[in-house]
PDB file of C-alpha atoms in Angstrom:
ATOM      1  CA  MET A   1     113.034  61.419  75.610  1.00 73.00           C
ATOM      2  CA  SER A   2     110.647  63.028  78.068  1.00 88.00           C
ATOM      3  CA  LYS A   3     106.995  62.049  78.209  1.00 92.00           C
ATOM      4  CA  LYS A   4     104.472  64.491  76.767  1.00 96.00           C
ATOM      5  CA  ILE A   5     101.536  65.178  79.078  1.00 96.00           C
ATOM      6  CA  LEU A   6      98.394  67.067  78.032  1.00 97.00           C
ATOM      7  CA  ILE A   7      96.625  68.461  81.113  1.00 96.00           C
ATOM      8  CA  VAL A   8      92.997  69.477  80.573  1.00 96.00           C
ATOM      9  CA  ASP A   9      91.279  71.387  83.375  1.00 93.00           C
ATOM     10  CA  ASP A  10      89.253  74.587  83.467  1.00 92.00           C
ATOM     11  CA  GLU A  11      90.622  75.474  86.926  1.00 91.00           C
ATOM     12  CA  PRO A  12      93.886  77.445  86.562  1.00 94.00           C
ATOM     13  CA  ASN A  13      95.193  76.508  90.028  1.00 93.00           C
ATOM     14  CA  MET A  14      94.684  72.797  89.391  1.00 90.00           C
ATOM     15  CA  ARG A  15      96.404  73.041  85.988  1.00 93.00           C
ATOM     16  CA  TYR A  16      99.327  74.888  87.536  1.00 95.00           C
ATOM     17  CA  ALA A  17      99.767  72.305  90.315  1.00 93.00           C
ATOM     18  CA  LEU A  18      99.669  69.408  87.868  1.00 93.00           C
ATOM     19  CA  VAL A  19     101.980  71.092  85.365  1.00 96.00           C
ATOM     20  CA  ARG A  20     104.474  71.839  88.133  1.00 95.00           C
ATOM     21  CA  SER A  21     104.358  68.249  89.441  1.00 93.00           C
ATOM     22  CA  PHE A  22     104.878  66.669  86.044  1.00 94.00           C
ATOM     23  CA  GLU A  23     107.623  69.134  85.090  1.00 95.00           C
ATOM     24  CA  LEU A  24     109.507  68.326  88.295  1.00 93.00           C
ATOM     25  CA  MET A  25     109.509  64.713  87.108  1.00 92.00           C
ATOM     26  CA  GLY A  26     111.031  65.776  83.778  1.00 94.00           C
ATOM     27  CA  CYS A  27     107.865  65.573  81.686  1.00 94.00           C
ATOM     28  CA  GLU A  28     107.012  67.949  78.850  1.00 97.00           C
ATOM     29  CA  THR A  29     103.616  69.491  79.695  1.00 97.00           C
ATOM     30  CA  TYR A  30     100.901  71.118  77.637  1.00 98.00           C
ATOM     31  CA  GLN A  31      97.649  72.646  78.852  1.00 98.00           C
ATOM     32  CA  ALA A  32      94.093  73.018  77.603  1.00 97.00           C
ATOM     33  CA  ILE A  33      91.104  74.606  79.326  1.00 95.00           C
ATOM     34  CA  ASN A  34      88.278  72.821  77.473  1.00 94.00           C
ATOM     35  CA  ALA A  35      87.554  69.828  75.259  1.00 93.00           C
ATOM     36  CA  ARG A  36      87.839  71.750  71.979  1.00 94.00           C
ATOM     37  CA  THR A  37      91.305  73.136  72.666  1.00 96.00           C
ATOM     38  CA  ALA A  38      92.361  69.778  74.156  1.00 96.00           C
ATOM     39  CA  LEU A  39      91.342  67.890  71.002  1.00 95.00           C
ATOM     40  CA  ASP A  40      93.204  70.414  68.847  1.00 96.00           C
ATOM     41  CA  ALA A  41      96.287  70.033  71.058  1.00 97.00           C
ATOM     42  CA  TYR A  42      95.985  66.231  70.983  1.00 95.00           C
ATOM     43  CA  ARG A  43      95.924  66.175  67.199  1.00 94.00           C
ATOM     44  CA  ARG A  44      98.927  68.490  67.013  1.00 96.00           C
ATOM     45  CA  LEU A  45     101.070  67.022  69.821  1.00 95.00           C
ATOM     46  CA  HIS A  46     100.199  63.303  70.094  1.00 94.00           C
ATOM     47  CA  PRO A  47     100.906  63.251  73.853  1.00 95.00           C
ATOM     48  CA  ASP A  48     101.805  60.092  75.755  1.00 93.00           C
ATOM     49  CA  ILE A  49      99.270  60.894  78.492  1.00 91.00           C
ATOM     50  CA  VAL A  50      96.054  62.918  78.515  1.00 93.00           C
ATOM     51  CA  LEU A  51      94.934  63.879  81.990  1.00 92.00           C
ATOM     52  CA  THR A  52      91.480  65.457  81.906  1.00 90.00           C
ATOM     53  CA  ASP A  53      89.036  66.721  84.453  1.00 89.00           C
ATOM     54  CA  PHE A  54      85.582  65.175  84.267  1.00 84.00           C
ATOM     55  CA  GLN A  55      83.770  68.517  84.392  1.00 84.00           C
ATOM     56  CA  LEU A  56      85.159  71.151  82.011  1.00 85.00           C
ATOM     57  CA  GLY A  57      82.590  73.924  82.153  1.00 80.00           C
ATOM     58  CA  ARG A  58      80.159  73.153  79.304  1.00 85.00           C
ATOM     59  CA  ASP A  59      82.303  70.175  78.186  1.00 85.00           C
ATOM     60  CA  ASN A  60      83.256  67.009  80.005  1.00 82.00           C
ATOM     61  CA  GLY A  61      86.236  64.702  80.037  1.00 84.00           C
ATOM     62  CA  VAL A  62      84.282  61.593  79.041  1.00 81.00           C
ATOM     63  CA  LEU A  63      83.187  63.173  75.770  1.00 86.00           C
ATOM     64  CA  LEU A  64      86.761  64.320  75.216  1.00 90.00           C
ATOM     65  CA  ALA A  65      88.017  60.756  75.786  1.00 87.00           C
ATOM     66  CA  ARG A  66      85.500  59.481  73.227  1.00 87.00           C
ATOM     67  CA  GLU A  67      86.599  62.076  70.676  1.00 90.00           C
ATOM     68  CA  ILE A  68      90.250  61.198  71.247  1.00 90.00           C
ATOM     69  CA  GLY A  69      89.416  57.508  70.890  1.00 87.00           C
ATOM     70  CA  THR A  70      87.699  58.133  67.566  1.00 89.00           C
ATOM     71  CA  TYR A  71      90.667  60.165  66.331  1.00 88.00           C
ATOM     72  CA  GLU A  72      93.154  57.536  67.565  1.00 86.00           C
ATOM     73  CA  LYS A  73      91.417  54.796  65.575  1.00 86.00           C
ATOM     74  CA  SER A  74      91.533  56.801  62.354  1.00 88.00           C
ATOM     75  CA  ALA A  75      95.134  57.995  62.885  1.00 86.00           C
ATOM     76  CA  GLY A  76      96.572  54.775  64.321  1.00 86.00           C
ATOM     77  CA  LEU A  77      97.638  56.466  67.568  1.00 84.00           C
ATOM     78  CA  LYS A  78      97.366  55.453  71.218  1.00 84.00           C
ATOM     79  CA  SER A  79      97.682  57.609  74.317  1.00 84.00           C
ATOM     80  CA  ARG A  80      97.006  56.815  77.922  1.00 86.00           C
ATOM     81  CA  ILE A  81      93.923  58.704  79.104  1.00 82.00           C
ATOM     82  CA  PHE A  82      93.302  59.435  82.785  1.00 84.00           C
ATOM     83  CA  LEU A  83      90.188  61.082  84.203  1.00 79.00           C
ATOM     84  CA  MET A  84      90.059  63.246  87.340  1.00 79.00           C
ATOM     85  CA  SER A  85      86.807  63.511  89.305  1.00 74.00           C
ATOM     86  CA  GLY A  86      84.863  62.305  92.285  1.00 58.00           C
ATOM     87  CA  ASP A  87      82.293  60.602  90.001  1.00 58.00           C
ATOM     88  CA  ASP A  88      83.323  57.221  88.607  1.00 54.00           C
ATOM     89  CA  VAL A  89      79.954  56.010  87.280  1.00 52.00           C
ATOM     90  CA  ARG A  90      79.608  57.802  83.940  1.00 57.00           C
ATOM     91  CA  TRP A  91      82.961  56.867  82.434  1.00 52.00           C
ATOM     92  CA  LYS A  92      82.643  53.062  82.657  1.00 58.00           C
ATOM     93  CA  ASN A  93      81.856  52.650  78.930  1.00 60.00           C
ATOM     94  CA  VAL A  94      84.722  54.818  77.717  1.00 62.00           C
ATOM     95  CA  ARG A  95      88.347  53.748  77.208  1.00 64.00           C
ATOM     96  CA  ILE A  96      89.927  55.384  80.233  1.00 66.00           C
ATOM     97  CA  ASP A  97      93.266  54.068  81.471  1.00 71.00           C
ATOM     98  CA  GLY A  98      92.836  55.290  85.018  1.00 69.00           C
ATOM     99  CA  PHE A  99      90.716  57.343  87.364  1.00 69.00           C
ATOM    100  CA  TYR A 100      91.970  59.741  90.020  1.00 72.00           C
ATOM    101  CA  CYS A 101      90.104  61.827  92.582  1.00 70.00           C
ATOM    102  CA  LYS A 102      91.141  65.466  92.734  1.00 75.00           C
ATOM    103  CA  PRO A 103      93.437  66.674  94.063  1.00 76.00           C
ATOM    104  CA  ILE A 104      95.889  64.068  92.755  1.00 79.00           C
ATOM    105  CA  SER A 105      98.691  63.102  95.090  1.00 82.00           C
ATOM    106  CA  GLN A 106     102.362  63.051  94.067  1.00 83.00           C
ATOM    107  CA  GLU A 107     102.154  59.260  94.318  1.00 85.00           C
ATOM    108  CA  GLY A 108      99.273  59.229  91.830  1.00 80.00           C
ATOM    109  CA  ILE A 109     101.212  61.426  89.438  1.00 79.00           C
ATOM    110  CA  ARG A 110     104.279  59.145  89.653  1.00 82.00           C
ATOM    111  CA  GLU A 111     102.047  56.102  89.136  1.00 82.00           C
ATOM    112  CA  MET A 112     100.355  57.688  86.135  1.00 75.00           C
ATOM    113  CA  SER A 113     103.593  58.674  84.390  1.00 74.00           C
ATOM    114  CA  GLY A 114     105.132  55.270  85.140  1.00 73.00           C
ATOM    115  CA  ASN A 115     102.297  53.516  83.282  1.00 57.00           C
ATOM    116  CA  LEU A 116     103.815  54.177  79.868  1.00 51.00           C
TER     117      LEU A 116
END
């Protein structure tokens, strides 16, 4: 069974590159452009991995990770959550499974998907 990856980024080119990389590894990919659509997709899809940008326009990936964490507790689910950004200070108190600077290398993508 292929891994389900939810990619959350407001930059279309970044989403495309990540989707393409994960699909080449045989993963099933889904996309969201902001925290609201990502949370809706998470609830519907229950992905194995959520890869979110830190800055999502008016939203941010840390708040999304907190919302997912709250939902996971109530639903008894668990996904791996990875944050992409150059800023690693603000997410220290949030359950994040990994942190990657953008752009993510192929090695980082393989590492991330192998962490399941």
